[in-house]
Tab-separated table of C-alpha atoms and ligand atoms in Angstrom:
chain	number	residue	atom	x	y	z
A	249	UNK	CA	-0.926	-62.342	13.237
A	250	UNK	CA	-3.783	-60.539	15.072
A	251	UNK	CA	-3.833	-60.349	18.411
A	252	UNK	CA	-7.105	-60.627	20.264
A	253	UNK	CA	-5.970	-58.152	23.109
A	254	UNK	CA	-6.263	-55.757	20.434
A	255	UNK	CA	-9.038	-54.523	18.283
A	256	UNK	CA	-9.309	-55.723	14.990
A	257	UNK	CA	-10.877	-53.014	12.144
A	258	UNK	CA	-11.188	-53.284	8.454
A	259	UNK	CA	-11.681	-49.325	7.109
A	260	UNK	CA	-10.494	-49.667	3.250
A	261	UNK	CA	-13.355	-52.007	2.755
A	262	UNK	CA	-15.960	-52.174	-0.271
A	263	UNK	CA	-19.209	-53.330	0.267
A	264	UNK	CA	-19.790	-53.485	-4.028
A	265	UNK	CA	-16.878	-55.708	-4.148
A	266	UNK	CA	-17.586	-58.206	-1.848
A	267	UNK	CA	-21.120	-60.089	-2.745
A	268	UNK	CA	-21.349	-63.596	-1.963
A	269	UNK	CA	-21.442	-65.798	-4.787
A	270	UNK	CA	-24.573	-67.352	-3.156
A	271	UNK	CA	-26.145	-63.972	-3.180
A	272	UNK	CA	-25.467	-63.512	-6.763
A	273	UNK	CA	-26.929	-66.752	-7.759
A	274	UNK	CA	-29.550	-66.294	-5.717
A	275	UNK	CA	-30.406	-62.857	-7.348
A	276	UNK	CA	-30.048	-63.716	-10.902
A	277	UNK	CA	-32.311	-66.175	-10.583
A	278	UNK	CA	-34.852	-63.749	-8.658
A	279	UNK	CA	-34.564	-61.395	-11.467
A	280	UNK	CA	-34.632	-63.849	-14.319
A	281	UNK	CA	-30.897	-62.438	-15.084
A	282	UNK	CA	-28.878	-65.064	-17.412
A	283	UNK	CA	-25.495	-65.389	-16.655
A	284	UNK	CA	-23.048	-67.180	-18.814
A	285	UNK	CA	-21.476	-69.403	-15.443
A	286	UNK	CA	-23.527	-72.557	-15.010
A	287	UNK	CA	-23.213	-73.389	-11.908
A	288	UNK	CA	-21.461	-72.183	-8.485
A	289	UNK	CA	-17.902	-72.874	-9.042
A	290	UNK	CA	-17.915	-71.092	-12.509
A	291	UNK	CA	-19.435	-68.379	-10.715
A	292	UNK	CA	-16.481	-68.379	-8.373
A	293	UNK	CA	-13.991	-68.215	-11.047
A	294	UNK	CA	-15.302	-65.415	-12.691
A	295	UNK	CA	-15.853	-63.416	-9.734
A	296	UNK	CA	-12.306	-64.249	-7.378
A	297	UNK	CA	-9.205	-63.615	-8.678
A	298	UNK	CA	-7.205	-66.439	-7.773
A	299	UNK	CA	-3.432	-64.944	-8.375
A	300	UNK	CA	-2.771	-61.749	-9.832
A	301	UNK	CA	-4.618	-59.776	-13.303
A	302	UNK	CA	-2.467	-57.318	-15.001
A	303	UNK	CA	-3.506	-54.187	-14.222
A	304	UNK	CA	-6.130	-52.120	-11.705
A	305	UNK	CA	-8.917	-51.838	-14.539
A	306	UNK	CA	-8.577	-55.600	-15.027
A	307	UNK	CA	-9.320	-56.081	-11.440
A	308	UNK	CA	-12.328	-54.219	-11.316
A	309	UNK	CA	-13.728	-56.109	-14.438
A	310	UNK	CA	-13.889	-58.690	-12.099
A	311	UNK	CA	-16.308	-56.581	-9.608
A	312	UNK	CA	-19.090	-56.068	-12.836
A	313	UNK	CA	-20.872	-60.043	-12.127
A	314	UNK	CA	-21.719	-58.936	-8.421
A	315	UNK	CA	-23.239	-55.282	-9.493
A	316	UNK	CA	-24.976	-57.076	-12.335
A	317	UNK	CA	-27.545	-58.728	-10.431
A	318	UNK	CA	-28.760	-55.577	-7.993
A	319	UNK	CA	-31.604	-55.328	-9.751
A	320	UNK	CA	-34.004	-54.006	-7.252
A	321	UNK	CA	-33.462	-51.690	-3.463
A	322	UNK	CA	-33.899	-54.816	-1.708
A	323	UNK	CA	-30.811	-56.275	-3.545
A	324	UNK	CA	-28.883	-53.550	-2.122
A	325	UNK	CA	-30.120	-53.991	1.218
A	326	UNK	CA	-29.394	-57.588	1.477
A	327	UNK	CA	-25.783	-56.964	-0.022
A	328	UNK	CA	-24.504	-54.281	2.638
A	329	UNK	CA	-26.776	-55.996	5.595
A	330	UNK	CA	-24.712	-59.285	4.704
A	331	UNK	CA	-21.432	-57.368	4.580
A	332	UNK	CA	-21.477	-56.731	8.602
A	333	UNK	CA	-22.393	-60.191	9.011
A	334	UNK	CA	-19.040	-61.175	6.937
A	335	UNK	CA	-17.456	-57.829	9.182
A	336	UNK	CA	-18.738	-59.533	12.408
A	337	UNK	CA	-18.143	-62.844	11.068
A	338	UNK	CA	-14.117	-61.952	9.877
A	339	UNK	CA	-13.707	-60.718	13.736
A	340	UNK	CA	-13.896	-57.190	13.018
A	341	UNK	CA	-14.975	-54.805	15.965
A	342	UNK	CA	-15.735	-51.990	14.014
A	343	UNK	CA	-15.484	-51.497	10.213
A	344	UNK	CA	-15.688	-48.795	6.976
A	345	UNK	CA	-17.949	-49.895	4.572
A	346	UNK	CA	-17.395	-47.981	1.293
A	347	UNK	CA	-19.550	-48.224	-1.684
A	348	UNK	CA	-20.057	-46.189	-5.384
A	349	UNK	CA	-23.449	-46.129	-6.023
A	350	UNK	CA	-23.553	-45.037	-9.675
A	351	UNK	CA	-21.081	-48.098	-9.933
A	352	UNK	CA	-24.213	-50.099	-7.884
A	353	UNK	CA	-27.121	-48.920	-10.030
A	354	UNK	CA	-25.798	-49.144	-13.393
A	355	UNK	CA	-26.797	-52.112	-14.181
A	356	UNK	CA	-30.714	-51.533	-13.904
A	357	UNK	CA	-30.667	-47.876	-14.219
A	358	UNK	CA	-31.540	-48.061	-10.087
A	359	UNK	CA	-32.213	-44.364	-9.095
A	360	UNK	CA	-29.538	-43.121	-7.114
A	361	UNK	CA	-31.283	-42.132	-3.854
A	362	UNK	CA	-32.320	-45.306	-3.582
A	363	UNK	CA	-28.833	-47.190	-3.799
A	364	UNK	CA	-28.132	-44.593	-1.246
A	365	UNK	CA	-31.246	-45.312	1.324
A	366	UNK	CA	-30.749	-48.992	0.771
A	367	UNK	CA	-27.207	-49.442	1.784
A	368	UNK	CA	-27.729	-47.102	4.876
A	369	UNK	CA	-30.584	-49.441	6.127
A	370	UNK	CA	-28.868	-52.245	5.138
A	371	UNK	CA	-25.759	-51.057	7.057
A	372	UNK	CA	-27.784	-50.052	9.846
A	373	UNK	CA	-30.513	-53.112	10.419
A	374	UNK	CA	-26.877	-55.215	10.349
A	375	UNK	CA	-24.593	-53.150	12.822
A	376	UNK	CA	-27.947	-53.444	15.120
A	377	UNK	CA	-28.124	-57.545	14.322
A	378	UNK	CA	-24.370	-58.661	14.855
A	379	UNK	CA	-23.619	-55.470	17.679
A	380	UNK	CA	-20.676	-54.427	15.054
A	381	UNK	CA	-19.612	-50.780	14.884
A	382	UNK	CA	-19.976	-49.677	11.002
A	383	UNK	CA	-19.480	-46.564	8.994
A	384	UNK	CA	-20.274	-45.968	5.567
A	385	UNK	CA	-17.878	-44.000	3.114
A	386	UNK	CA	-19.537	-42.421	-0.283
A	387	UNK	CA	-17.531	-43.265	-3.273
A	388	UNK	CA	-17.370	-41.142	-6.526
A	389	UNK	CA	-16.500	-43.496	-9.384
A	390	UNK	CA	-14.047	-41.626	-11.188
A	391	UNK	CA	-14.101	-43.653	-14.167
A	392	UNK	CA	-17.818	-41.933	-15.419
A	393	UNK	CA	-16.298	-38.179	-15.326
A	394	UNK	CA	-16.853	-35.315	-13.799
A	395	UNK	CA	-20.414	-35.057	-14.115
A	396	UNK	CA	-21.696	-38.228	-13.380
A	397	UNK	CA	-19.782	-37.859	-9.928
A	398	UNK	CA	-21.575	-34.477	-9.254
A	399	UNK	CA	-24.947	-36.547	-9.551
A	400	UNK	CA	-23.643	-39.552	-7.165
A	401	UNK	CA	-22.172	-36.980	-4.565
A	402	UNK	CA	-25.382	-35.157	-4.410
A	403	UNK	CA	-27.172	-38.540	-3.954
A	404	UNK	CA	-24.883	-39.091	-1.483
A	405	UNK	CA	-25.623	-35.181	0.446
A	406	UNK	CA	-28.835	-36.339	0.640
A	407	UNK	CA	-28.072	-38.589	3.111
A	408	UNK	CA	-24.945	-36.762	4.735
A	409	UNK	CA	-25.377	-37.628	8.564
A	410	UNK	CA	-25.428	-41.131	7.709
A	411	UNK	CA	-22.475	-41.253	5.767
A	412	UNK	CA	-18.607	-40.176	6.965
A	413	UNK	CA	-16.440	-39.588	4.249
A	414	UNK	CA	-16.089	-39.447	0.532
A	415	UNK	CA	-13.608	-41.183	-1.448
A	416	UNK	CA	-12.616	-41.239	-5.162
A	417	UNK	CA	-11.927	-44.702	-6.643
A	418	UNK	CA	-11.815	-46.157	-10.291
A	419	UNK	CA	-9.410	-45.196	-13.340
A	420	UNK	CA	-6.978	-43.389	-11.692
A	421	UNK	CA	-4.559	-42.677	-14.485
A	422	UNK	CA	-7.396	-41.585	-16.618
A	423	UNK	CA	-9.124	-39.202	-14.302
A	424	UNK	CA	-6.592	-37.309	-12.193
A	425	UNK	CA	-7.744	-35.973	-8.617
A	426	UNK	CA	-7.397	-32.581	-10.128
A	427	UNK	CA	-10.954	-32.875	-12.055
A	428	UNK	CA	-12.406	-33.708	-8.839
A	429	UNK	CA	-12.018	-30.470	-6.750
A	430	UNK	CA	-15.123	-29.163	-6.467
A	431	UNK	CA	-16.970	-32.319	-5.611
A	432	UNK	CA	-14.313	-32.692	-2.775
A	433	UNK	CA	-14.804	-28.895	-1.331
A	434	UNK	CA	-18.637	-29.912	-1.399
A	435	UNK	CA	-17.961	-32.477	0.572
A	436	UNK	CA	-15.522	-31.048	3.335
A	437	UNK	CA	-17.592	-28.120	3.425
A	438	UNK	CA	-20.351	-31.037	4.280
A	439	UNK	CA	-18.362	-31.730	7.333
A	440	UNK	CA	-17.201	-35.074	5.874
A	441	UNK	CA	-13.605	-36.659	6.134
A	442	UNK	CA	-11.505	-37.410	3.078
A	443	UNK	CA	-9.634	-40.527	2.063
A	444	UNK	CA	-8.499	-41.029	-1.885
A	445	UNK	CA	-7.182	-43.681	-3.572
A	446	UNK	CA	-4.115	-42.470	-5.129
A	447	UNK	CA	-0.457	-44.080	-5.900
A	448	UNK	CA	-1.742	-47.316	-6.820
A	449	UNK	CA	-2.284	-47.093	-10.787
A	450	UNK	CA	0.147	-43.631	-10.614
A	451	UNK	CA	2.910	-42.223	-9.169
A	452	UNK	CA	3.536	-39.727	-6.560
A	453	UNK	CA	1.671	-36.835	-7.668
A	454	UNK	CA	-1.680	-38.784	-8.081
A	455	UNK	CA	-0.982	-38.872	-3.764
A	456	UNK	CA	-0.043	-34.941	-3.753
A	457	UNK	CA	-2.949	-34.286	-5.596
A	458	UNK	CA	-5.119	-36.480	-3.354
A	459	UNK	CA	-3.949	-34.378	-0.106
A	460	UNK	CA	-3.402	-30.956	-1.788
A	461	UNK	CA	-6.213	-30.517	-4.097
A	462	UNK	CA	-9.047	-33.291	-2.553
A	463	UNK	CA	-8.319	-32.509	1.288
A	464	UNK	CA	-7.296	-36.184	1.910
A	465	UNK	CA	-6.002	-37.314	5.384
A	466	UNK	CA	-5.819	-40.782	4.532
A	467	UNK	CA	-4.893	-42.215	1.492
A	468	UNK	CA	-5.894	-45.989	-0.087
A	469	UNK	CA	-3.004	-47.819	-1.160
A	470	UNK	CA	-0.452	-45.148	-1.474
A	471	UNK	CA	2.082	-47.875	-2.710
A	472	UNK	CA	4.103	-44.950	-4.963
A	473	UNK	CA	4.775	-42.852	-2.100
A	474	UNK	CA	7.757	-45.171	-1.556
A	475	UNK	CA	9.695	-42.915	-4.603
A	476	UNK	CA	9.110	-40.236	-3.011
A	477	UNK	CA	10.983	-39.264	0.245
A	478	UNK	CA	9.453	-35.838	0.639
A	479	UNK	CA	6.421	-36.915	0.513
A	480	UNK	CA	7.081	-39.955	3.206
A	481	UNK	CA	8.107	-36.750	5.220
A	482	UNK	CA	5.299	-34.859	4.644
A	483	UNK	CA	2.859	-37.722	4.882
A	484	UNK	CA	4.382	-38.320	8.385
A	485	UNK	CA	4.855	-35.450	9.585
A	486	UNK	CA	0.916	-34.110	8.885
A	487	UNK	CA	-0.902	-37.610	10.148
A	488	UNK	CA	-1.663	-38.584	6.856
A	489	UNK	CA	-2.310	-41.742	7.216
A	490	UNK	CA	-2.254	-44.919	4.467
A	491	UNK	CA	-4.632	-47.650	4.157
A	492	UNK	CA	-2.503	-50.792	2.831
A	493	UNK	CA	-3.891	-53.901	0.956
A	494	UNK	CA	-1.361	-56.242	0.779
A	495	UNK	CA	-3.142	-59.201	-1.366
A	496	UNK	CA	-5.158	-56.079	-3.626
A	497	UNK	CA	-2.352	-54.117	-4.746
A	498	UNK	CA	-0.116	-57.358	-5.573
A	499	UNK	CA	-3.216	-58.198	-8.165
A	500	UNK	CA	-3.588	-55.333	-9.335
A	501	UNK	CA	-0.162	-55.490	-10.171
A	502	UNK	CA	0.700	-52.092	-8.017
A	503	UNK	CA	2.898	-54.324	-5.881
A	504	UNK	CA	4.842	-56.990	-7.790
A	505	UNK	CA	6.182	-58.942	-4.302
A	506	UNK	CA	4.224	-58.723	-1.416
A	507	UNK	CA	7.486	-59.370	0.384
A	508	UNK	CA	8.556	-56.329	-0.873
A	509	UNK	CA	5.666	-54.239	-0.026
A	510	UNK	CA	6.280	-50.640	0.521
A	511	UNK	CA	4.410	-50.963	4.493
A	512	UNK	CA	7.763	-51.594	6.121
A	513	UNK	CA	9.134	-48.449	4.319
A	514	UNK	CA	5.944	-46.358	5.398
A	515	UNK	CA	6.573	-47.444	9.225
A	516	UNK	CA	10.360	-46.914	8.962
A	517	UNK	CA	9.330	-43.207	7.918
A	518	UNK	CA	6.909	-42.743	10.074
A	519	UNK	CA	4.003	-42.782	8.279
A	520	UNK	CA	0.697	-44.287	10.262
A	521	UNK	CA	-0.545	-47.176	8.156
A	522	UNK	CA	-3.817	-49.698	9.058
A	523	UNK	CA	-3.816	-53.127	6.886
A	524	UNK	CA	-6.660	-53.303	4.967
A	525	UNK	CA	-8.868	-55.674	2.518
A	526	UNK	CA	-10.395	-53.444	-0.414
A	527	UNK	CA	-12.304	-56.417	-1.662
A	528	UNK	CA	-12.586	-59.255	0.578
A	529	UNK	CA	-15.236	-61.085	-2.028
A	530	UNK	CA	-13.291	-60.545	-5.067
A	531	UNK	CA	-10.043	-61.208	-3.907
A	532	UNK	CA	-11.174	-64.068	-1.791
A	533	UNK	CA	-9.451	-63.083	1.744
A	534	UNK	CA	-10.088	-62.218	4.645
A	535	UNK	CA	-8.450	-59.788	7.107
A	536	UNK	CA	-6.683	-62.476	8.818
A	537	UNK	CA	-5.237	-63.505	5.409
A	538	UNK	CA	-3.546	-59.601	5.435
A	539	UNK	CA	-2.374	-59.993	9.305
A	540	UNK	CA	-0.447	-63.388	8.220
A	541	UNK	CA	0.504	-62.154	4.940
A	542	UNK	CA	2.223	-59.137	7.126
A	543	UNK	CA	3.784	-61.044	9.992
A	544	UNK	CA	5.075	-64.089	7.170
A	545	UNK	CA	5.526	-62.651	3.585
A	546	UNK	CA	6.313	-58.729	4.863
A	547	UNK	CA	8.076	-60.127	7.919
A	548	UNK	CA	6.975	-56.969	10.283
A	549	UNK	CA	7.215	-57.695	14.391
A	550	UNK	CA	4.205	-58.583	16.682
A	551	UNK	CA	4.707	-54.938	18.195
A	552	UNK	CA	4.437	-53.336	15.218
A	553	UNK	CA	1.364	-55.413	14.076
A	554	UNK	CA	-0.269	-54.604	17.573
A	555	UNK	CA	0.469	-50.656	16.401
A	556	UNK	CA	-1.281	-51.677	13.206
A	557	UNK	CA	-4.325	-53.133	14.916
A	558	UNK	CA	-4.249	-49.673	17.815
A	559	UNK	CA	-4.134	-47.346	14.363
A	560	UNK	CA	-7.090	-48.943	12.904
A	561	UNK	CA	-9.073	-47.383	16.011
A	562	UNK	CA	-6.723	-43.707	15.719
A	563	UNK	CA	-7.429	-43.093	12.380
A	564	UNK	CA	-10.938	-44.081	11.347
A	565	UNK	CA	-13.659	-41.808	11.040
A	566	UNK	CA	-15.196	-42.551	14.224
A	567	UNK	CA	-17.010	-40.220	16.721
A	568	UNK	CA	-14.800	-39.842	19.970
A	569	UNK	CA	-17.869	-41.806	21.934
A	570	UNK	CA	-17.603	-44.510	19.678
A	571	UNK	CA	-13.669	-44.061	19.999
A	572	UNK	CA	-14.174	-44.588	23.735
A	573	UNK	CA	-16.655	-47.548	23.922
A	574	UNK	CA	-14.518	-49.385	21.724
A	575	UNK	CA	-11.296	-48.803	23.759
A	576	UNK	CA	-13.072	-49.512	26.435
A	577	UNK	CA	-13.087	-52.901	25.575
A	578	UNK	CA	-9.401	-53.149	25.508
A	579	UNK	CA	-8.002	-52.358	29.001
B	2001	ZN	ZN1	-10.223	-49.734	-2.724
């Protein structure tokens, strides 16, 4: 369970897959954009996944219905300002809000730059509005290739000072890390942090690749580094941390039993892990849902939640000032 004498952080979170199904509705019928659901609880059943879908590309099928309706800037303002008022809202005292925004525009052909400029003031008019802490981390949707990513990460430059890290999400299987090495030197040599998801639709070497070839220091998911005791070692041993989902990766099907999730085997080898949501929306949880899923289902300790809850501060891309102020907080 969380405990309150603790802060309470969210940093493997996407903005793109968590719209509320009010805000869809709300925008289709703005936009004059048909949808098949007729009313709000068929649009819940096509957005949440309610137990499990069988693989990681199924699951993000279920993201398309929320992205479908962004059909102006505006849409993506109202989207990310409303996800710090579900951050603030969930109890969270500082979050990372990450978002794709080729995965964002596609829809309407949005340019870019705009996606980009609209989730920053979104982000920002929100963090200002609910006095919530929030980052934003670029995404490069690996699923549209090489190419396609160079155009979102430059979108993404533009706006480099307002942004903290860049991650790679999407088909893993189909694109290896290892196509994405230039983007990710652009990007370090930008001054930004990396975190990759990696070991949740592959094995081990999708996480090697991640931390040898992309520069990651954390890693989202990480669920096959349990085969794989060098690389516990290493992972340990080099602060490479690993952002866990507990409800995401058993739906995705990356995690058959959440009781026999691989976060008590990170901790046992020392690895630094945070408990994460992915996709509150489209999962339908909350971050509280993760704490009790840990504490009942996983069965780890109070103390080592409480170290869960201290690591969300250690290793999120946070300014030292900001590190301060918020542990300030917490005598
Ligand atoms: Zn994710």
């Amino acid at each position: 369970m969380i405990n309150p004498d603790y802060p309470l952080t969210d940093l493997h979170r996407h903005l793109d897959g968590n719209i509320r199904i009010s805000t869809i509705w709300q925008l289709a019928e703005e936009f004059s954009i048909p949808l098949e659901q007729k009313n709000l609880q068929e649009l819940v059943d096509a957005t949440q996944i309610k137990v499990k879908t069988t693989d990681l590309l199924a699951f993000l099928q279920k993201m398309e219905l929320g992205v479908s309706v962004l059909a102006s800037e505006q849409a993506c303002y109202r989207v990310a300002y409303e996800n710090v008022e579900d951050a603030k809202r969930a109890g969270l005292v500082y979050t990372e809000l990450r978002f794709s925004p080729v995965f964002m525009a596609k829809a309407h052909n949005l340019p870019l730059e705009q996606v980009v400029d609209a989730v920053i003031a979104g982000c920002k008019a929100g963090s200002r509005t609910f006095g919530i802490e929030v980052n934003l981390i670029g995404i490069l949707s690996r699923s549209f290739g090489e190419q396609s990513c160079f155009q979102e990460l430059h979108a993404l430059l533009r706006a480099k000072n307002d942004i903290v890290a860049l991650d790679l999400a999407g088909d893993e299987k189909g694109f290896p890390a290892i196509r994405f090495e230039e983007h990710f030197k652009l990007a370090r040599d930008a001054g930004w942090s990396i975190t990759v998801h990696a070991g949740e639709a592959d094995g081990p070497e999708s996480i090697h690749q991640a931390i040898h070839l992309l520069g990651a220091t954390r890693i989202g998911h990480g669920v096959a580094a349990r085969d794989d005791l060098q690389l516990m070692d290493f992972m340990a041993n080099n602060d490479i941390s690993i952002e866990c989902c507990l409800t995401s990766n058993f739906q995705t099907g990356a995690c058959t039993d959440i009781a026999q999730h691989p976060i008590k085997t990170f901790i046992e080898n020392g690895i630094v892990v945070t408990l994460n949501t992915d996709d509150p929306g489209v999962s339908a949880i909350e971050i509280a849902d993760e704490y009790k899923l840990a504490r009942e289902v996983v069965g780890l300790s109070s103390s080592q939640l409480e170290q869960i809850q201290m690591n969300g501060i250690d290793v999120a891309f946070m300014t030292p000032s900001i590190k301060a102020k918020l542990l300030d907080l917490y005598p």
